XYZ file of C-alpha atoms in Angstrom:
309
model
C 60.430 99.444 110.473
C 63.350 99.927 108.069
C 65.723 98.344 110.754
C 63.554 95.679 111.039
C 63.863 95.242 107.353
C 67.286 95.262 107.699
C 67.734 92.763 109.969
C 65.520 90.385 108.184
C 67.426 90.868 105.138
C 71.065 90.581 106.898
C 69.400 86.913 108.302
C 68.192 85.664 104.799
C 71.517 86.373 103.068
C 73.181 84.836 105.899
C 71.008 81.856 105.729
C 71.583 81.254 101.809
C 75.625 81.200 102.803
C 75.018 78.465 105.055
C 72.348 76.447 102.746
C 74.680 76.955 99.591
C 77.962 76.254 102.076
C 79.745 79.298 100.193
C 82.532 81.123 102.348
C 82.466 85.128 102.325
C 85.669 85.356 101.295
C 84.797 82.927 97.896
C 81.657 84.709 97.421
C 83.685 88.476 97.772
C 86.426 86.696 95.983
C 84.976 85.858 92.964
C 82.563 88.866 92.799
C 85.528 90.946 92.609
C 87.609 88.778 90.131
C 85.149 88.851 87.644
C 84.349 92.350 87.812
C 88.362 92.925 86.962
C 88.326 90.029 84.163
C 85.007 90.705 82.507
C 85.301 89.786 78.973
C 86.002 92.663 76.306
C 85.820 92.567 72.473
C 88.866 93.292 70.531
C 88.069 96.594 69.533
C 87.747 97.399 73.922
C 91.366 95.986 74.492
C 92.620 98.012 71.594
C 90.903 100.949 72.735
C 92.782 100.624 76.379
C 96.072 100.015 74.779
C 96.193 103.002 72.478
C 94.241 105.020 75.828
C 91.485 106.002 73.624
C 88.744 104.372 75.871
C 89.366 105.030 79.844
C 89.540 102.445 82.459
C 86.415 103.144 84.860
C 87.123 104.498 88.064
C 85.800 101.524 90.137
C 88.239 99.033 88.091
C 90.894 100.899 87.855
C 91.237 101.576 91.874
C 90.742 97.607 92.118
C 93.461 96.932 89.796
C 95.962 99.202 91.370
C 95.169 97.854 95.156
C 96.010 94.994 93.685
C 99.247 95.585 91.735
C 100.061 97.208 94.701
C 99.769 94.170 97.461
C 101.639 92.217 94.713
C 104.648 94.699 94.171
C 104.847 94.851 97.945
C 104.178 90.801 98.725
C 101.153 90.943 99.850
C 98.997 89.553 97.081
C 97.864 86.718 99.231
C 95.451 89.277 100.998
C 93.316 90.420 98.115
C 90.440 88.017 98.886
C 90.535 89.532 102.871
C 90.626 93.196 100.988
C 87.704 91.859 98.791
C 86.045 90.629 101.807
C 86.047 93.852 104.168
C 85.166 96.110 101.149
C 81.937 93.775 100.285
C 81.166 94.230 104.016
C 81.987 97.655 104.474
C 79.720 98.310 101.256
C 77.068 96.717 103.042
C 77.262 98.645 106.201
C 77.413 102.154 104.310
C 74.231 100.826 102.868
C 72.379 99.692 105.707
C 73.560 103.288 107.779
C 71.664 105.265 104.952
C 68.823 102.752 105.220
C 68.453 103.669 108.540
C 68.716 106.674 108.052
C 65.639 106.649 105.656
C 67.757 108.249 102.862
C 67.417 106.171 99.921
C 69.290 108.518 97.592
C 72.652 108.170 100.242
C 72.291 104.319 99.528
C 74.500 104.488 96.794
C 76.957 106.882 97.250
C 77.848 105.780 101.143
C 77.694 101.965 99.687
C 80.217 102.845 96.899
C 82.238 105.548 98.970
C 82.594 102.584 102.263
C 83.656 100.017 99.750
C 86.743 101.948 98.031
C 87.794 102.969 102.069
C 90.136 99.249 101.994
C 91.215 100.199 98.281
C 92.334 103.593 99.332
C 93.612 102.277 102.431
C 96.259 100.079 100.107
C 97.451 102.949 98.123
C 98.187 104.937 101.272
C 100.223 101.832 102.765
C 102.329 101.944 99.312
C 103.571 105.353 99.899
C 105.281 104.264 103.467
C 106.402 101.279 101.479
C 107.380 103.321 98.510
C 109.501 105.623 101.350
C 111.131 102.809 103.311
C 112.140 101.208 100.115
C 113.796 104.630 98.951
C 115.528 104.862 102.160
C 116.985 101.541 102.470
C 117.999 101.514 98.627
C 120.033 104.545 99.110
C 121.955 102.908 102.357
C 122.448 100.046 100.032
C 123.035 101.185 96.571
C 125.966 104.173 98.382
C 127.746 101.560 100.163
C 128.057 98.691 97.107
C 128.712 101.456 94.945
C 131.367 102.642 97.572
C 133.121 98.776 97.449
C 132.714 98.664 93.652
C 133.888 101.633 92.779
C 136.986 100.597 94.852
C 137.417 96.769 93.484
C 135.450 96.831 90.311
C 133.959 93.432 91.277
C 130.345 93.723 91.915
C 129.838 90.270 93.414
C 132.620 90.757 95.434
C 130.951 94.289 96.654
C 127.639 92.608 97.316
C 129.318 89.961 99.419
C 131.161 92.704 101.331
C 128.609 94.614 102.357
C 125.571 92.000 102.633
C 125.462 91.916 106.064
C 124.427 95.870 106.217
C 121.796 95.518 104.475
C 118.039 94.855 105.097
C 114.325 93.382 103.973
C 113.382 93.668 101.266
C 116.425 95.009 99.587
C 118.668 91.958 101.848
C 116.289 89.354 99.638
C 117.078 91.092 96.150
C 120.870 91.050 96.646
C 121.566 87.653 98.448
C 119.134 86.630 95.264
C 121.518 87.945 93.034
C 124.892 85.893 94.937
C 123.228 82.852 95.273
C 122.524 83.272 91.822
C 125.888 83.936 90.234
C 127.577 81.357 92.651
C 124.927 78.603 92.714
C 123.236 78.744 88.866
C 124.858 80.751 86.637
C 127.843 82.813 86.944
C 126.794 85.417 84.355
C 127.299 89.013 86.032
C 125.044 90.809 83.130
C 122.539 88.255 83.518
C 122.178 88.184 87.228
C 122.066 92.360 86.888
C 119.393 92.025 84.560
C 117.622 89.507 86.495
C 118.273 91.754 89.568
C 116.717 95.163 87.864
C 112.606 93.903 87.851
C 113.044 92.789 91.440
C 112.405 96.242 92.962
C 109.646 98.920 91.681
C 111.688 101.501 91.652
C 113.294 103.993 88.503
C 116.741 104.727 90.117
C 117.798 100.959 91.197
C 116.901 99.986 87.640
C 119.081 102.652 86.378
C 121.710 101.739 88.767
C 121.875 97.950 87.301
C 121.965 99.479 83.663
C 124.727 101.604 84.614
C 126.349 98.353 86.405
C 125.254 95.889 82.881
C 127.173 98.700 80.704
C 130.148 98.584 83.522
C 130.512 95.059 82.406
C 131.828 95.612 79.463
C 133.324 99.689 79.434
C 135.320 99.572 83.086
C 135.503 103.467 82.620
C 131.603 103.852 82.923
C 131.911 103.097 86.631
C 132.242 107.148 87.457
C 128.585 106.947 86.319
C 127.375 105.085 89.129
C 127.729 107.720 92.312
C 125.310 110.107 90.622
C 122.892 107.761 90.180
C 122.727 106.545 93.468
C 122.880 111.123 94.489
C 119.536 111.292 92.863
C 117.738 109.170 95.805
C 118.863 111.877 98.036
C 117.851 114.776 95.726
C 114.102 112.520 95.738
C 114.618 112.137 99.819
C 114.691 115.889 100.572
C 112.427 116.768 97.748
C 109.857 114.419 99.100
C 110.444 116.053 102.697
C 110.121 119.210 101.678
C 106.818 118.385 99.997
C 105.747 116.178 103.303
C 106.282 119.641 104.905
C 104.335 121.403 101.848
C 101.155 119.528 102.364
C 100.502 118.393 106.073
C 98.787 122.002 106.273
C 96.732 121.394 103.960
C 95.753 117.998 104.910
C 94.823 118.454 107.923
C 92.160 121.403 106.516
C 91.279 118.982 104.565
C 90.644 116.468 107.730
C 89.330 119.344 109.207
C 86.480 120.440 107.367
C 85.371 116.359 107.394
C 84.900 116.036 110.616
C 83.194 119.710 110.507
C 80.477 118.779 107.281
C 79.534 115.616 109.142
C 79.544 116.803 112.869
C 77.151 119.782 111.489
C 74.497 117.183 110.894
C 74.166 115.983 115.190
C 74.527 119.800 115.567
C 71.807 120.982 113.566
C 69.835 118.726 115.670
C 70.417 120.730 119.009
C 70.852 124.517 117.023
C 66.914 124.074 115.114
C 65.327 121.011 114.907
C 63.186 122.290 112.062
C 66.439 122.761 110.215
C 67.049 118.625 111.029
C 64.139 118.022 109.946
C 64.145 119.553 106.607
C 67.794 117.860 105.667
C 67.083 114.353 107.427
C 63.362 114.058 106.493
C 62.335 115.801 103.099
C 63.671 114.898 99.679
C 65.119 118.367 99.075
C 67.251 118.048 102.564
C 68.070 114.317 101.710
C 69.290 115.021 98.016
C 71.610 117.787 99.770
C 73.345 115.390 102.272
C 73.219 113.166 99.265
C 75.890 115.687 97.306
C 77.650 116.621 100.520
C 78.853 112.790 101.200
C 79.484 113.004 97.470
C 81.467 115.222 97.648
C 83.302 114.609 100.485
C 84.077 110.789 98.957
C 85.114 112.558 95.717
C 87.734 115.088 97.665
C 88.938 112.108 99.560
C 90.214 110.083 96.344
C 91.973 113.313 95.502
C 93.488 114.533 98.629
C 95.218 110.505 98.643
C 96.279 111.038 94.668
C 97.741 114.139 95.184
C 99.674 113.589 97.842
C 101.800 110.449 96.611
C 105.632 110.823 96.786
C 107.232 112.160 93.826
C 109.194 109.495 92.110
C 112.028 109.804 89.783
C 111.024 109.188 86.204
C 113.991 108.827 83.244
């Protein structure tokens, strides 16, 4: 009966898309939009500044997916990321429906929709790593041609053609820039340092500003460029310190939630007790929870460690 329900209720929201002639991705769009641009008094907004008030968990994942896809160009695909989390908060919905748990509505619709979010944020750690790794090629070999004819534009031009995306677009940014608009070195370098998300390049250009005008502060360069190989074999070492425990962690997923189709064949009076009575339903309940919960922390903890001045 419940599927039957469900089926009916899938066809009248469809309908009212088509009668209304609103897209999905509008609809997800704009649900999502104005959850992240609610209006707040003063007194809220002064509260987040000063981090006496909390962002909420839900808005705060949002907003990072979405710094992220901007810092790494792919802003474009919010509404799609919008979209698929609407849908896949649907479908956690309609599973516990089925499943004639009404108290794992909630947490597999919320835990389903954050799966894109989460998604993003691992995504930014590979870009975070192939950034790291092409900034070091580049930033060693400019410093290399700089170091050796104290011309930075002249050591960009040198070595451009060893260089790759993204870092290729920052740089030939930067000559087109002092050849083409304005031929102000400091300028360019300080237009140069918010291109990339990342401490050490930003350092690098400071070092390269201050260059500009003390010749002698060049010698300052090569260990700033060192500490994105101290960051390279710290990071692998940590890669190394937690793939153990990640795949436990994978582990005893797959174990909690193959244990239910198990139960089944072990003692079906046990199934019936945790599919079919409140007590057994609130327990799978705070299982998922917690499994949704360890999730979100297992993907936190695990970023790459960053260099911070």
């Amino acid at each position: 009966m419940n599927i039957i329900l469900l089926v009916a209720c899938i066809g009248m929201i469809t309908g009212f898309f088509i009668l209304l002639s609103i897209s999905p991705t509008e609809f997800t769009d704009g649900i999502f939009k104005g959850f992240l641009s609610k209006p707040k008094s003063i007194k809220d907004e002064i509260n987040e500044v000063t981090n006496r008030k909390k962002v909420g968990f839900l808005k705060r994942e949002i907003t990072e997916a979405q710094e992220i896809l901007k810092i790494t160009g792919r802003e474009k695909r919010f509404p799609m990321l919008c979209m698929i989390s609407l849908a896949l908060f649907a479908v956690g919905g309609s599973i516990a429906i089925m499943m004639s748990n009404f108290f794992l509505v909630p947490v597999l619709a919320v835990g389903f929709m954050l799966l894109p979010f989460w998604y993003i944020r691992l995504t930014q750690t590979h870009f975070k790593k192939d950034i790291s790794a092409e900034l070091e090629t580049a930033l060693s070999i400019i410093t290399t041609a700089y170091l050796r004819n104290e011309d930075i534009l002249t050591a960009v031009e040198e070595n451009i053609a060893y260089l790759n995306p993204p870092v290729l677009s920052v740089f030939k940014g930067f000559i087109y820039r002092i050849k083409m608009i304005n031929p102000d070195i400091t300028a360019g370098l300080q237009a140069m340092r918010g291109q990339i998300e990342n401490a050490v390049f930003r350092e690098w250009c400071d070092a390269l500003i201050a260059c500009q005008f003390d010749r002698g502060l060049k010698s300052t360069l090569t260990p700033i460029v060192s500490k994105l190989s101290d960051m390279r074999v710290v990071n692998g070492e940590l890669e190394n310190m937690v793939f153990e425990p990640r795949k436990e962690f994978i582990t005893m997923q797959v174990l909690v939630i193959a244990n239910i189709p198990l139960l089944y064949f072990l003692n079906k009076d046990w199934y019936h007790t945790l599919m079919h009575t409140s007590v057994g339903q609130i327990v799978l309940a705070i299982c998922f929870t917690a499994m949704f919960i360890s999730m979100a922390f297992v993907i936190k903890l695990t970023q790459p460690i960053e260099y911070r001045r």
